[in-house]
mmCIF file of C-alpha atoms in Angstrom:
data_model
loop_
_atom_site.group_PDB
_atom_site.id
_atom_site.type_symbol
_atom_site.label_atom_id
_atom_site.label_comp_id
_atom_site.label_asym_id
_atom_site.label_seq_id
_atom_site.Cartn_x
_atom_site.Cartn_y
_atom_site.Cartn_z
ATOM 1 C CA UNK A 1 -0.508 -41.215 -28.695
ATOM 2 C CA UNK A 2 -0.908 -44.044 -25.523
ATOM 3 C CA UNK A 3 2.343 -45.294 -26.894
ATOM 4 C CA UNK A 4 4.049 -42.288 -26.233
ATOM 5 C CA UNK A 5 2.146 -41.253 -23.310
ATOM 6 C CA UNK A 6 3.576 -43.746 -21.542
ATOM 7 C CA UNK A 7 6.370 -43.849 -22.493
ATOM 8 C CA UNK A 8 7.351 -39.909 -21.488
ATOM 9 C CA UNK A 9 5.463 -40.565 -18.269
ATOM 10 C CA UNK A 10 7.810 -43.441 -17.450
ATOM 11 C CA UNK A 11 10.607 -41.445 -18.825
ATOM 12 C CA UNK A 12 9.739 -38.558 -16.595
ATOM 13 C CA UNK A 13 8.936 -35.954 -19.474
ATOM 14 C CA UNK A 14 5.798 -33.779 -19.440
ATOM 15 C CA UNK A 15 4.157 -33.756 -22.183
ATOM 16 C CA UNK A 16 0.334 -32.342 -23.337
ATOM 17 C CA UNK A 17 -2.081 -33.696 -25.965
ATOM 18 C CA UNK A 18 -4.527 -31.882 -28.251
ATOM 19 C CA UNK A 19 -7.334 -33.818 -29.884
ATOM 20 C CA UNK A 20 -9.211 -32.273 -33.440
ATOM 21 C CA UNK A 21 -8.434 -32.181 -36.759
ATOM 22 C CA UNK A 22 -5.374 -30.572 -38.829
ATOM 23 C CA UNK A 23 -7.997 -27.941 -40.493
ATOM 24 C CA UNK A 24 -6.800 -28.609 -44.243
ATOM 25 C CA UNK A 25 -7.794 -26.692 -46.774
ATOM 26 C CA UNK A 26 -7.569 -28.788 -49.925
ATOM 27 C CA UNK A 27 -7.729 -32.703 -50.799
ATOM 28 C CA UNK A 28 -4.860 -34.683 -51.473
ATOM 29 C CA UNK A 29 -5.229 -36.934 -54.361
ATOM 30 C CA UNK A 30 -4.572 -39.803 -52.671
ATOM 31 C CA UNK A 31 -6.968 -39.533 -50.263
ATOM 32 C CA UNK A 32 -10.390 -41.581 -50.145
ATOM 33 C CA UNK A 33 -12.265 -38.750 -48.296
ATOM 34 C CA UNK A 34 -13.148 -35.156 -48.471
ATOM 35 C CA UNK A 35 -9.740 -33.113 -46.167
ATOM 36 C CA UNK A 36 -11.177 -29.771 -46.629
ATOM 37 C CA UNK A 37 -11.799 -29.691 -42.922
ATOM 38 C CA UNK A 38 -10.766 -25.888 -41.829
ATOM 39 C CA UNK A 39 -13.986 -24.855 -41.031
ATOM 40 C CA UNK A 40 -15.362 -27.448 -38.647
ATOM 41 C CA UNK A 41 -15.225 -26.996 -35.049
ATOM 42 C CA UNK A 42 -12.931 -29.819 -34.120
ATOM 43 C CA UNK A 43 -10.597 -28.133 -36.237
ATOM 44 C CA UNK A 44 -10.997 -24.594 -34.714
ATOM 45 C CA UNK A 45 -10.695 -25.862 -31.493
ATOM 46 C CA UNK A 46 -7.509 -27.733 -32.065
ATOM 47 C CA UNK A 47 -5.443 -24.719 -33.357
ATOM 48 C CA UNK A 48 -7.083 -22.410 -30.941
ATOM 49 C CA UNK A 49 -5.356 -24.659 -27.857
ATOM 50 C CA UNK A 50 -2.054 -24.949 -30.019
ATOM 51 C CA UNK A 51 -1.893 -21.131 -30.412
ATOM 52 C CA UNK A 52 -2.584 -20.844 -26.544
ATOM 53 C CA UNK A 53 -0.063 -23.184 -25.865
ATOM 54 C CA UNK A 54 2.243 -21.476 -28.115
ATOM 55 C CA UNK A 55 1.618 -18.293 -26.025
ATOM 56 C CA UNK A 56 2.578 -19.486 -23.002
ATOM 57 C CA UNK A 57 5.794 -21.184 -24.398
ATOM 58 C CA UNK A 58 6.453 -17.385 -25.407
ATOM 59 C CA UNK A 59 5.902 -16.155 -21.647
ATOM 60 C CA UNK A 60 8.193 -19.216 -20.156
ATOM 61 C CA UNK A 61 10.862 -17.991 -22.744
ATOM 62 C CA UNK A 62 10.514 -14.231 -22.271
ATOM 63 C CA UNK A 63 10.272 -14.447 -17.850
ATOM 64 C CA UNK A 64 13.780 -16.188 -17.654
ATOM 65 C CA UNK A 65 15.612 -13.417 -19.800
ATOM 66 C CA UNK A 66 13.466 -10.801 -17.803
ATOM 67 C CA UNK A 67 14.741 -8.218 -15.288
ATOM 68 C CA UNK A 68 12.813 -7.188 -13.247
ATOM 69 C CA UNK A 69 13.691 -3.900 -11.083
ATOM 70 C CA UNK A 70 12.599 -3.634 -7.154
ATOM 71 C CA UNK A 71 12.715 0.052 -6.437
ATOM 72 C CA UNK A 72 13.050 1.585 -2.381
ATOM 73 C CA UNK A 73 10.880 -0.978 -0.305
ATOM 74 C CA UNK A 74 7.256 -2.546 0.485
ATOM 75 C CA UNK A 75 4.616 -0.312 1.784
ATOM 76 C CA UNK A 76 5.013 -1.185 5.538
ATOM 77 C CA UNK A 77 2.372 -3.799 7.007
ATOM 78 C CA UNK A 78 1.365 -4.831 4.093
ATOM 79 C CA UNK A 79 2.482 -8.359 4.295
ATOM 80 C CA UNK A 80 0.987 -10.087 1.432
ATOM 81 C CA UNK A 81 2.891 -8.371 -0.765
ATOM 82 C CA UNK A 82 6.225 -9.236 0.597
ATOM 83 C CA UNK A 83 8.225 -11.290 -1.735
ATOM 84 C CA UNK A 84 11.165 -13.427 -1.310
ATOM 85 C CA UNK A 85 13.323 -12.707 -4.285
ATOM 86 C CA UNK A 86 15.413 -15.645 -4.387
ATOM 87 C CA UNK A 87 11.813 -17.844 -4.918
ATOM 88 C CA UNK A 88 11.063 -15.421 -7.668
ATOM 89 C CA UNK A 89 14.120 -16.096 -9.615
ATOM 90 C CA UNK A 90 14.387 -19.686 -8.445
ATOM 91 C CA UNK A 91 10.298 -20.282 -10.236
ATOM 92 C CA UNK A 92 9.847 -17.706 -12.822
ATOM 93 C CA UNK A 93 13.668 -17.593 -14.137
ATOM 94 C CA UNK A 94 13.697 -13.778 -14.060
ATOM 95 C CA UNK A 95 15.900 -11.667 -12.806
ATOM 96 C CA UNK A 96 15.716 -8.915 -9.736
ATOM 97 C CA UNK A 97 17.481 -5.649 -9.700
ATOM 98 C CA UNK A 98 17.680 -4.346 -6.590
ATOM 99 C CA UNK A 99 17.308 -0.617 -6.852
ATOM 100 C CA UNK A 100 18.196 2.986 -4.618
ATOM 101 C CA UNK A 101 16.136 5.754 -4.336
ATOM 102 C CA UNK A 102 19.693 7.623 -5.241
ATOM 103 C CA UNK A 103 19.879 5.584 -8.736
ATOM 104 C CA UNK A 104 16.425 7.608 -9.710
ATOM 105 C CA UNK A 105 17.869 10.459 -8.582
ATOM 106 C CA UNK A 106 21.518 10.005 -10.132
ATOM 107 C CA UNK A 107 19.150 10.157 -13.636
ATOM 108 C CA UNK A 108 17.192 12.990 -12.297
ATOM 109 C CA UNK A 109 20.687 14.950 -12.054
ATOM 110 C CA UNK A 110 21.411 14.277 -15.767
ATOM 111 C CA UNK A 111 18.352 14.620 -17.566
ATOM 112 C CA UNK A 112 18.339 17.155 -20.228
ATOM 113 C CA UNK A 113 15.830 19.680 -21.288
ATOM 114 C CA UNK A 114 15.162 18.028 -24.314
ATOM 115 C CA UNK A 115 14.290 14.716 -22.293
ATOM 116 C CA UNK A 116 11.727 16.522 -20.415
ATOM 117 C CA UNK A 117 10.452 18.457 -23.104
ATOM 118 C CA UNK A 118 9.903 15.170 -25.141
ATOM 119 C CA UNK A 119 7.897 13.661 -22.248
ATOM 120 C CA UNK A 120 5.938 17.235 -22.249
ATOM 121 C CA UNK A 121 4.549 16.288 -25.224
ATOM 122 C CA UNK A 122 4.216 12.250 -24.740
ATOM 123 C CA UNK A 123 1.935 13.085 -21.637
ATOM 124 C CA UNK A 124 0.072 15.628 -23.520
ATOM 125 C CA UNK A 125 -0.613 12.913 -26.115
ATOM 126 C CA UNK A 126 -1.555 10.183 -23.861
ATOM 127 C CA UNK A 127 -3.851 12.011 -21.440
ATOM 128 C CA UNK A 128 -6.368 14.537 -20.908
ATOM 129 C CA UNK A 129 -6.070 17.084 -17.903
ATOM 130 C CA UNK A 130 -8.560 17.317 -15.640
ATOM 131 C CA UNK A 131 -10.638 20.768 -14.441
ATOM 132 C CA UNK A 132 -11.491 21.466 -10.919
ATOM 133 C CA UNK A 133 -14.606 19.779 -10.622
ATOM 134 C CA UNK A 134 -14.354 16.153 -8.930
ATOM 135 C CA UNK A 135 -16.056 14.162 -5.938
ATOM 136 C CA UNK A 136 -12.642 14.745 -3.841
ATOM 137 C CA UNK A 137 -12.241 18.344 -2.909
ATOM 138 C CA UNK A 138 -8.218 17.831 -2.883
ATOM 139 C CA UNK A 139 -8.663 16.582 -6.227
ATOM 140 C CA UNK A 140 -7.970 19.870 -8.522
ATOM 141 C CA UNK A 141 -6.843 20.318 -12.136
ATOM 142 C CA UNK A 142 -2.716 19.458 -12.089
ATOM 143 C CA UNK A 143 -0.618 22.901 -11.755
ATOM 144 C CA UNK A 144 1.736 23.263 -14.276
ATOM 145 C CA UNK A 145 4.502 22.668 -11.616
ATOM 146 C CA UNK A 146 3.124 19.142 -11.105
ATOM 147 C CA UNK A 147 2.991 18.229 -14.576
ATOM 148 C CA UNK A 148 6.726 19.320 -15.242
ATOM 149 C CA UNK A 149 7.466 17.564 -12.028
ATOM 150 C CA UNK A 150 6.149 14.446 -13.351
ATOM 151 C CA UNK A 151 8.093 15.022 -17.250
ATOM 152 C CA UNK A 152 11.330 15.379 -15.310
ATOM 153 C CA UNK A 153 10.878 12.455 -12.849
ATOM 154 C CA UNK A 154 9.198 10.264 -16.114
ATOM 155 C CA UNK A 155 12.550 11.221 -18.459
ATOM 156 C CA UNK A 156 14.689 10.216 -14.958
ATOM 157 C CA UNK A 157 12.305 6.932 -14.933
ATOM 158 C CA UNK A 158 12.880 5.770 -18.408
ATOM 159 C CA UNK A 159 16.608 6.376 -18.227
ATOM 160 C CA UNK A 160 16.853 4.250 -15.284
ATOM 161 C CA UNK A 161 15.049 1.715 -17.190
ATOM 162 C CA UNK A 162 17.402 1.990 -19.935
ATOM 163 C CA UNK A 163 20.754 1.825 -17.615
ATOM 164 C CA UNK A 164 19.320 -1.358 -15.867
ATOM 165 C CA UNK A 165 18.030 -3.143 -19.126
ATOM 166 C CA UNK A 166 15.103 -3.680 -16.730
ATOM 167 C CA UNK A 167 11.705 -5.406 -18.364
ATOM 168 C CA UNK A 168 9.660 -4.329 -14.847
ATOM 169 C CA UNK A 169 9.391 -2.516 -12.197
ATOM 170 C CA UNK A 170 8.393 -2.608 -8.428
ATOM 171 C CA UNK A 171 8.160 0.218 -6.555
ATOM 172 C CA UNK A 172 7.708 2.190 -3.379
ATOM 173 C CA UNK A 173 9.182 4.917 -0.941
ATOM 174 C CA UNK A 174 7.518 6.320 2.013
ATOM 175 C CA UNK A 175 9.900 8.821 2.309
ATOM 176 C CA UNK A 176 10.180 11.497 5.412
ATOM 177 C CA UNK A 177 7.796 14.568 5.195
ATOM 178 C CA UNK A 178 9.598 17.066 3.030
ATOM 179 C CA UNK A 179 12.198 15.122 2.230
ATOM 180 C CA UNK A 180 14.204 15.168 -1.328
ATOM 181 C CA UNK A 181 12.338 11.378 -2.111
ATOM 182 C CA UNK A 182 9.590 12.308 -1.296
ATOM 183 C CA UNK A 183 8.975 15.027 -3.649
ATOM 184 C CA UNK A 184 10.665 12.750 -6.234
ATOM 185 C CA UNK A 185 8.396 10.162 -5.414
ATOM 186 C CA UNK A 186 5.381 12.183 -5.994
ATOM 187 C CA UNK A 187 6.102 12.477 -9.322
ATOM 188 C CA UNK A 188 6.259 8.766 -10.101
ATOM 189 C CA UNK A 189 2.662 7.508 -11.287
ATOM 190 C CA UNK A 190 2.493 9.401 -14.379
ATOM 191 C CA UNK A 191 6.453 8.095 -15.586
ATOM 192 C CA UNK A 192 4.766 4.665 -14.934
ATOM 193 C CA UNK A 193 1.722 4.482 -16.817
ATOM 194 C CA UNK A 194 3.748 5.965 -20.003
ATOM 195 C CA UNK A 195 6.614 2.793 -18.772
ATOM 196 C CA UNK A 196 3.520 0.361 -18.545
ATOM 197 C CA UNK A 197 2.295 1.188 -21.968
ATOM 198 C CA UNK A 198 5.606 0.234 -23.548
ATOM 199 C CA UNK A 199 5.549 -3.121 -22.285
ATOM 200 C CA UNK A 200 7.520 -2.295 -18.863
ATOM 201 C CA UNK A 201 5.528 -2.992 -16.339
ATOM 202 C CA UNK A 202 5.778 -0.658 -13.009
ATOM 203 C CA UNK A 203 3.765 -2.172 -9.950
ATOM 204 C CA UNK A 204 3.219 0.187 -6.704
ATOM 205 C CA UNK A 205 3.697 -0.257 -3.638
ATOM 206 C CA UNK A 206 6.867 -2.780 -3.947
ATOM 207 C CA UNK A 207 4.306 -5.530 -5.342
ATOM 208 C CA UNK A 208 6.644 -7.442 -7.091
ATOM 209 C CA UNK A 209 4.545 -10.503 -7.719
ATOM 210 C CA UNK A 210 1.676 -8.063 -9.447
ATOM 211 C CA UNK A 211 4.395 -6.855 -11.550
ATOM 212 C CA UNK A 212 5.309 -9.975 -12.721
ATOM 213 C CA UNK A 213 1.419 -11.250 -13.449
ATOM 214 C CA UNK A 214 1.209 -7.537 -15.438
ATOM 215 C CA UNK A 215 4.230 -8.925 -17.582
ATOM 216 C CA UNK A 216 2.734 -11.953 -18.623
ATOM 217 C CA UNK A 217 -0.522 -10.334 -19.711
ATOM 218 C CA UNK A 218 1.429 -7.764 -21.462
ATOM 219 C CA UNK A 219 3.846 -10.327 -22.579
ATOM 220 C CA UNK A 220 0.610 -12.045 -24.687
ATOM 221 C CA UNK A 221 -0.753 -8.877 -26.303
ATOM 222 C CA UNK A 222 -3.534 -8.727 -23.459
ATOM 223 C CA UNK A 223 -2.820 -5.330 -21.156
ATOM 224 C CA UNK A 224 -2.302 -6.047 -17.553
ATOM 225 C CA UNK A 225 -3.428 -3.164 -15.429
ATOM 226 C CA UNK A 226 -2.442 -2.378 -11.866
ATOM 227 C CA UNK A 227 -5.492 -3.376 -9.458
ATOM 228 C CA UNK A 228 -7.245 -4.181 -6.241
ATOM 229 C CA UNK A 229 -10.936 -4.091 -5.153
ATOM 230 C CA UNK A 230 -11.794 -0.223 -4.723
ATOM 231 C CA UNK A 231 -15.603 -0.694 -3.653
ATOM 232 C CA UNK A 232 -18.889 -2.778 -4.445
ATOM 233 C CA UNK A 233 -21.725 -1.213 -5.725
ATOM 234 C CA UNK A 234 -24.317 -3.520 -5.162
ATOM 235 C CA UNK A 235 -26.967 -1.309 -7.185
ATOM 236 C CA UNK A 236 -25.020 -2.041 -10.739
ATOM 237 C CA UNK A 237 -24.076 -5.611 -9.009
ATOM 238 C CA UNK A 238 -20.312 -4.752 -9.765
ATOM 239 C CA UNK A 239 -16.753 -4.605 -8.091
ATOM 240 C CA UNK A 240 -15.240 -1.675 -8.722
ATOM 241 C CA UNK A 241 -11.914 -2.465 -9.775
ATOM 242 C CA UNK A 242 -8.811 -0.155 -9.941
ATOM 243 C CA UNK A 243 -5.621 1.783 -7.853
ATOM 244 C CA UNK A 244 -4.371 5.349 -7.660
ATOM 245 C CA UNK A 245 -2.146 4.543 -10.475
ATOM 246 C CA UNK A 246 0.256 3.136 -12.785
ATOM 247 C CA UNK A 247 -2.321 2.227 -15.274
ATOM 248 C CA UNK A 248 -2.011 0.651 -18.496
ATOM 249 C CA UNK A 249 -2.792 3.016 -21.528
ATOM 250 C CA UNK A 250 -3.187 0.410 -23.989
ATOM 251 C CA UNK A 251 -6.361 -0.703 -22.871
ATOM 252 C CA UNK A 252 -7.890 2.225 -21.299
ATOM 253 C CA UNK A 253 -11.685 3.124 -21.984
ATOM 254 C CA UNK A 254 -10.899 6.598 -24.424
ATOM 255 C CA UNK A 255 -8.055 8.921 -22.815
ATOM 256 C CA UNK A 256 -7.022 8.775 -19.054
ATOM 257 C CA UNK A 257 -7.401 11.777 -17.156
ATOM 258 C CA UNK A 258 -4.767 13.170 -14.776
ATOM 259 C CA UNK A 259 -5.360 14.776 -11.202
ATOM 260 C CA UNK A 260 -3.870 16.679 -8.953
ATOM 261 C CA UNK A 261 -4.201 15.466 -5.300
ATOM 262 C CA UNK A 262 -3.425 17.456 -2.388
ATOM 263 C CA UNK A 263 -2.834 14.216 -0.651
ATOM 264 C CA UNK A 264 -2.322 10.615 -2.099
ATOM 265 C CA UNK A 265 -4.377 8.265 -1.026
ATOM 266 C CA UNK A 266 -3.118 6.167 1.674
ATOM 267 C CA UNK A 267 0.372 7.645 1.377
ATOM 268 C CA UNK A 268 2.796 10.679 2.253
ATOM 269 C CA UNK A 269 2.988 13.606 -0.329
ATOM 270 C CA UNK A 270 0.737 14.889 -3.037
ATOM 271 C CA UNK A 271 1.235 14.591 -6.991
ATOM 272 C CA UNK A 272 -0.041 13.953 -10.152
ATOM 273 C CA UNK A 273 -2.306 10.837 -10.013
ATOM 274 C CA UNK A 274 -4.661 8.597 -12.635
ATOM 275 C CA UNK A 275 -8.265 8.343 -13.435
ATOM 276 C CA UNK A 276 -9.149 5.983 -16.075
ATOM 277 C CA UNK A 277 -11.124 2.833 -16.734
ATOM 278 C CA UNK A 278 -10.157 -0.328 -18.791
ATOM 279 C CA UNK A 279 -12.586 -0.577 -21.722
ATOM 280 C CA UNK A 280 -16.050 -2.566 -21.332
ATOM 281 C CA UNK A 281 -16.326 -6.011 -22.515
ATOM 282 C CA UNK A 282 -14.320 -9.223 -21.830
ATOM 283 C CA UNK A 283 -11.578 -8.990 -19.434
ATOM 284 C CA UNK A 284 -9.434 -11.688 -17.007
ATOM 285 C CA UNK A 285 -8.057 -10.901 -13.754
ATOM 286 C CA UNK A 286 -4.730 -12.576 -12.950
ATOM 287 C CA UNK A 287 -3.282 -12.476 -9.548
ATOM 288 C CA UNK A 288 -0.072 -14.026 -8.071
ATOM 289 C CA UNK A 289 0.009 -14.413 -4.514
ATOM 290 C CA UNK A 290 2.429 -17.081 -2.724
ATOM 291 C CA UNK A 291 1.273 -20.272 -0.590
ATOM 292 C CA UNK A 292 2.588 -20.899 3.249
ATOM 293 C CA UNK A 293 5.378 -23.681 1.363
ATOM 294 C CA UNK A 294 6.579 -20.659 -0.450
ATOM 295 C CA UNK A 295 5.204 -21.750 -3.830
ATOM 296 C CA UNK A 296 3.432 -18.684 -6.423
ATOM 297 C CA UNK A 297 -0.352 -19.571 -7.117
ATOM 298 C CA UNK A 298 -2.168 -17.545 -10.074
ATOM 299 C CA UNK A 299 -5.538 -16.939 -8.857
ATOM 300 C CA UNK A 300 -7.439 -16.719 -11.975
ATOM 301 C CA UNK A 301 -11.203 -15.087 -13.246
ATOM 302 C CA UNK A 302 -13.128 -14.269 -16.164
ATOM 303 C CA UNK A 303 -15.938 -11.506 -16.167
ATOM 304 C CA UNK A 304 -17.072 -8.815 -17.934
ATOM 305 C CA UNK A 305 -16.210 -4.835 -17.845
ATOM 306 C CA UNK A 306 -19.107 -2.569 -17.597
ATOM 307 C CA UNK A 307 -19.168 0.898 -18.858
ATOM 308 C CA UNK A 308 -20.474 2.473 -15.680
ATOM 309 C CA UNK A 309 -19.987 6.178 -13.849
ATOM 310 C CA UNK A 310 -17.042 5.866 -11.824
ATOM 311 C CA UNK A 311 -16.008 8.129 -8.636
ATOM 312 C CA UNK A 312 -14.329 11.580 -10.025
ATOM 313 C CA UNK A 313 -11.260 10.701 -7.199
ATOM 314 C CA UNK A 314 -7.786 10.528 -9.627
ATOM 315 C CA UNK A 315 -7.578 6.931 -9.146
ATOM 316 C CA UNK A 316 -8.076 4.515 -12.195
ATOM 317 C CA UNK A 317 -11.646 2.049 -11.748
ATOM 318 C CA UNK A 318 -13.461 -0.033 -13.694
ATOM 319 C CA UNK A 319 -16.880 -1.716 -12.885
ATOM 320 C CA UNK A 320 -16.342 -5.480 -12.986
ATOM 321 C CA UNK A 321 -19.373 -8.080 -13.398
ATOM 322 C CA UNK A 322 -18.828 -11.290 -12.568
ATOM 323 C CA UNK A 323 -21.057 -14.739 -12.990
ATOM 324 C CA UNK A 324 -21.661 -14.627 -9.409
ATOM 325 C CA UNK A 325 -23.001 -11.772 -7.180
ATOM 326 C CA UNK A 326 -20.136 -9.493 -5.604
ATOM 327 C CA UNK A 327 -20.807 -11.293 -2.139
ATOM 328 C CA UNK A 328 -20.187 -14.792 -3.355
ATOM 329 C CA UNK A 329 -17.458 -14.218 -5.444
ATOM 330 C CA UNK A 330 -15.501 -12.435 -2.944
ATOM 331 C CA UNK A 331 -16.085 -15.419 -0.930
ATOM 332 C CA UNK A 332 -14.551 -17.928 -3.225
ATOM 333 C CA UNK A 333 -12.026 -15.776 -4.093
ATOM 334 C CA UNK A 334 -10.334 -14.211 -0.503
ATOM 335 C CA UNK A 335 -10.866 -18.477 0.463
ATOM 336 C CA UNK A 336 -7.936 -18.473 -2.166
ATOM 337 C CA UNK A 337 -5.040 -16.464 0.095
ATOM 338 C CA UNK A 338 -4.821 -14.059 -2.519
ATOM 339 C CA UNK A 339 -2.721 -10.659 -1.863
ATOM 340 C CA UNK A 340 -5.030 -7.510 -2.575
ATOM 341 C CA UNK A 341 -3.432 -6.615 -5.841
ATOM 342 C CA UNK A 342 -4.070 -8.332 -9.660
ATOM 343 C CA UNK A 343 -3.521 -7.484 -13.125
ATOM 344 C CA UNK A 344 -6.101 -7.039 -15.569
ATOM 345 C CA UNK A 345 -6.161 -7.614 -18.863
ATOM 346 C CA UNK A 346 -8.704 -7.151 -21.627
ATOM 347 C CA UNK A 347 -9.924 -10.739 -23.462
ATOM 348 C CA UNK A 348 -11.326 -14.082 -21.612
ATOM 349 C CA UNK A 349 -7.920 -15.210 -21.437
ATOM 350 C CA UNK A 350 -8.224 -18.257 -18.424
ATOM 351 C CA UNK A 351 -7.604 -21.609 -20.424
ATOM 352 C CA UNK A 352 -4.311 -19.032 -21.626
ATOM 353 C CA UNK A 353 -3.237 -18.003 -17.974
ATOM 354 C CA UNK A 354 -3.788 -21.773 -17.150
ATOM 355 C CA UNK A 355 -1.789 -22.790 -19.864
ATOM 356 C CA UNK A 356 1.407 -20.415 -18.939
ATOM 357 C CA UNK A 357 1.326 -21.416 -15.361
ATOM 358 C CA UNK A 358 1.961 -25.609 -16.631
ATOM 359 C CA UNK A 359 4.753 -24.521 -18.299
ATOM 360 C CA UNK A 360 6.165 -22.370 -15.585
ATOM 361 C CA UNK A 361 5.258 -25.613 -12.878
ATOM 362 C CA UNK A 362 2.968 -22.782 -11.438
ATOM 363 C CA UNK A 363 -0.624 -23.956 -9.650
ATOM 364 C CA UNK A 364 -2.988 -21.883 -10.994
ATOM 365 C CA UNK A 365 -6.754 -21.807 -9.482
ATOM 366 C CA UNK A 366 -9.978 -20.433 -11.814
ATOM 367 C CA UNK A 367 -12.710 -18.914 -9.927
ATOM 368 C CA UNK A 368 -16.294 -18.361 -10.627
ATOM 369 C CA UNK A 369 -16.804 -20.578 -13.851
#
């Protein structure tokens, strides 16, 4: 291995080594010594980092065929999660689609009956509908004008997927009070989440780097819900964790619950919205934000979901533990630059994330170990 360590490194060629043992499971005849080693640890270990680094040779391969859609514009002011799209396809490899509010509603003029009658059903599969009773008193149970709303605009939304070949999406309008967007826009959350399960990705708010750390998680098998810090609660020692929506369904704690808000949160209109949590046990955050040289960072952490009451509000949460008190690790982590939004998938999945972002010639930075 020196011998061709050095030689690559003078050559210029990265390479990466993996010490263990093959993990045989018989003896060859002409050996001296017992090769039945699959069950020792040196063994284990070894093919655990060669499946990781298998994964992430998956990701690198999958990003530069990826298209990623950006959808109307960035919520205004919020200026970490502006993007330069020619870095974007310049590091990752993908593709960006710039997209008009008129494409969306070019599909919304063609959608048939049968489309929306198919997502009828898909959202009455994949979530519960909520009663009257929450902790936000414009939070009510969804009208039935809302939900067909939201199966028109989610056929419209997975037709524009379709026409664009797009793998993600980015998204947000602000749109002018009463306006024809707007309205469409208020049915977009729902469309989303059912786009997110499939393995398309749909980040709010124009967050185009979140979108692209949801694809990698969902790119390995491990979720990769839309988030941002929604609250401490210092009595449970957790961060809640979560957004007003899209959500991913695939790793959801039992069956999401839709809302109807009377106002969004933080934005124009009023719509169907998301209340969910990811499931308790292991999960990793994974956030992308970009340094002042205009180089992407993944900001990385381990910790633990906790199956613990969340606010009745139509926004998804989850309580997150981590190793060190909410305080401290909030510390360590905003001393990173981050932007506000991560992914979250399910699984300890840092020496992975790490692993994807060598291969990409991405810094990547683990927090609270």
């Amino acid at each position: 291995m020196p011998e061709i360590a050095n030689a690559f490194h003078r050559a210029g060629i990265a390479y990466r080594c993996i010490n263990g043992l093959l993990g045989m499971n018989t003896t060859p005849e002409i050996s001296a010594t017992d090769e039945n080693t699959a069950n020792r640890p040196e063994a284990k270990r070894a093919w655990k980092e060669i499946g990781e680094w298998v994964q992430a040779a998956e990701v690198k391969a999958a990003l530069s065929y990826c298209r990623f859609g950006f959808l109307g514009n960035n919520y205004s002011g919020m200026l970490d999660l502006y993007s330069d799209f020619t870095m974007i396809q310049a590091q990752m490899g993908a593709h960006v689609e710039l997209l008009e509010m008129c494409d969306l509603d070019r599909m919304m003029q063609a959608v048939t009956e049968e489309e929306i009658e198919e997502k009828r059903k898909e959202i009455g599969e994949f979530f519960l509908i909520s009663d009257d009773v929450s902790a936000d008193p414009l939070a009510k149970k969804p009208s039935k004008e809302q939900l067909d709303w939201s199966a028109k605009v989610a056929a419209a939304q997975e037709c524009l997927v379709k026409e664009y070949h797009l793998d993600g999406l980015a998204y947000y309008y602000h749109g002018s009070k009463d306006g024809e967007y707007e309205k469409l826009q208020s049915g977009f959350i729902v469309g989303h989440s059912l786009l997110t399960a499939k393995g398309i990705p749909c980040a709010g708010e124009g967050d185009l780097k979140t979108c692209l750390a949801m694809k990698i998680c969902d790119i390995l098998g491990k979720g990769g819900s839309f988030c941002e810090i929604v609250v401490t609660d210092y009595e449970e020692g957790t961060i809640l964790l979560g957004h007003d929506g899209p959500f991913h369904l695939a790793i959801a704690q039992g069956r999401p619950l839709l809302r109807g808000l009377g106002v969004y949160h933080g934005k124009q209109g009023t719509g169907v919205s998301v209340e969910a949590k990811v499931r308790a046990g292991a999960i990793t955050t994974l956030g992308c934000t970009q340094t002042a040289d205009g180089r992407l960072k993944f900001i990385i952490t381990e910790a633990e979901a906790v199956n613990a009451p969340i606010m009745t509000i139509g926004n998804t949460q989850t309580h997150v533990r981590f190793r060190k008190d909410p305080d401290s690790y909030m510390d360590e982590w905003f001393a990173e630059a981050p932007t506000h939004h991560f992914a979250m998938s399910v699984g300890h999945n840092g020496r992975l994330f790490e692993k994807t972002a060598d291969l990409l010639g991405i810094r990547s930075v683990t927090l609270d170990r």
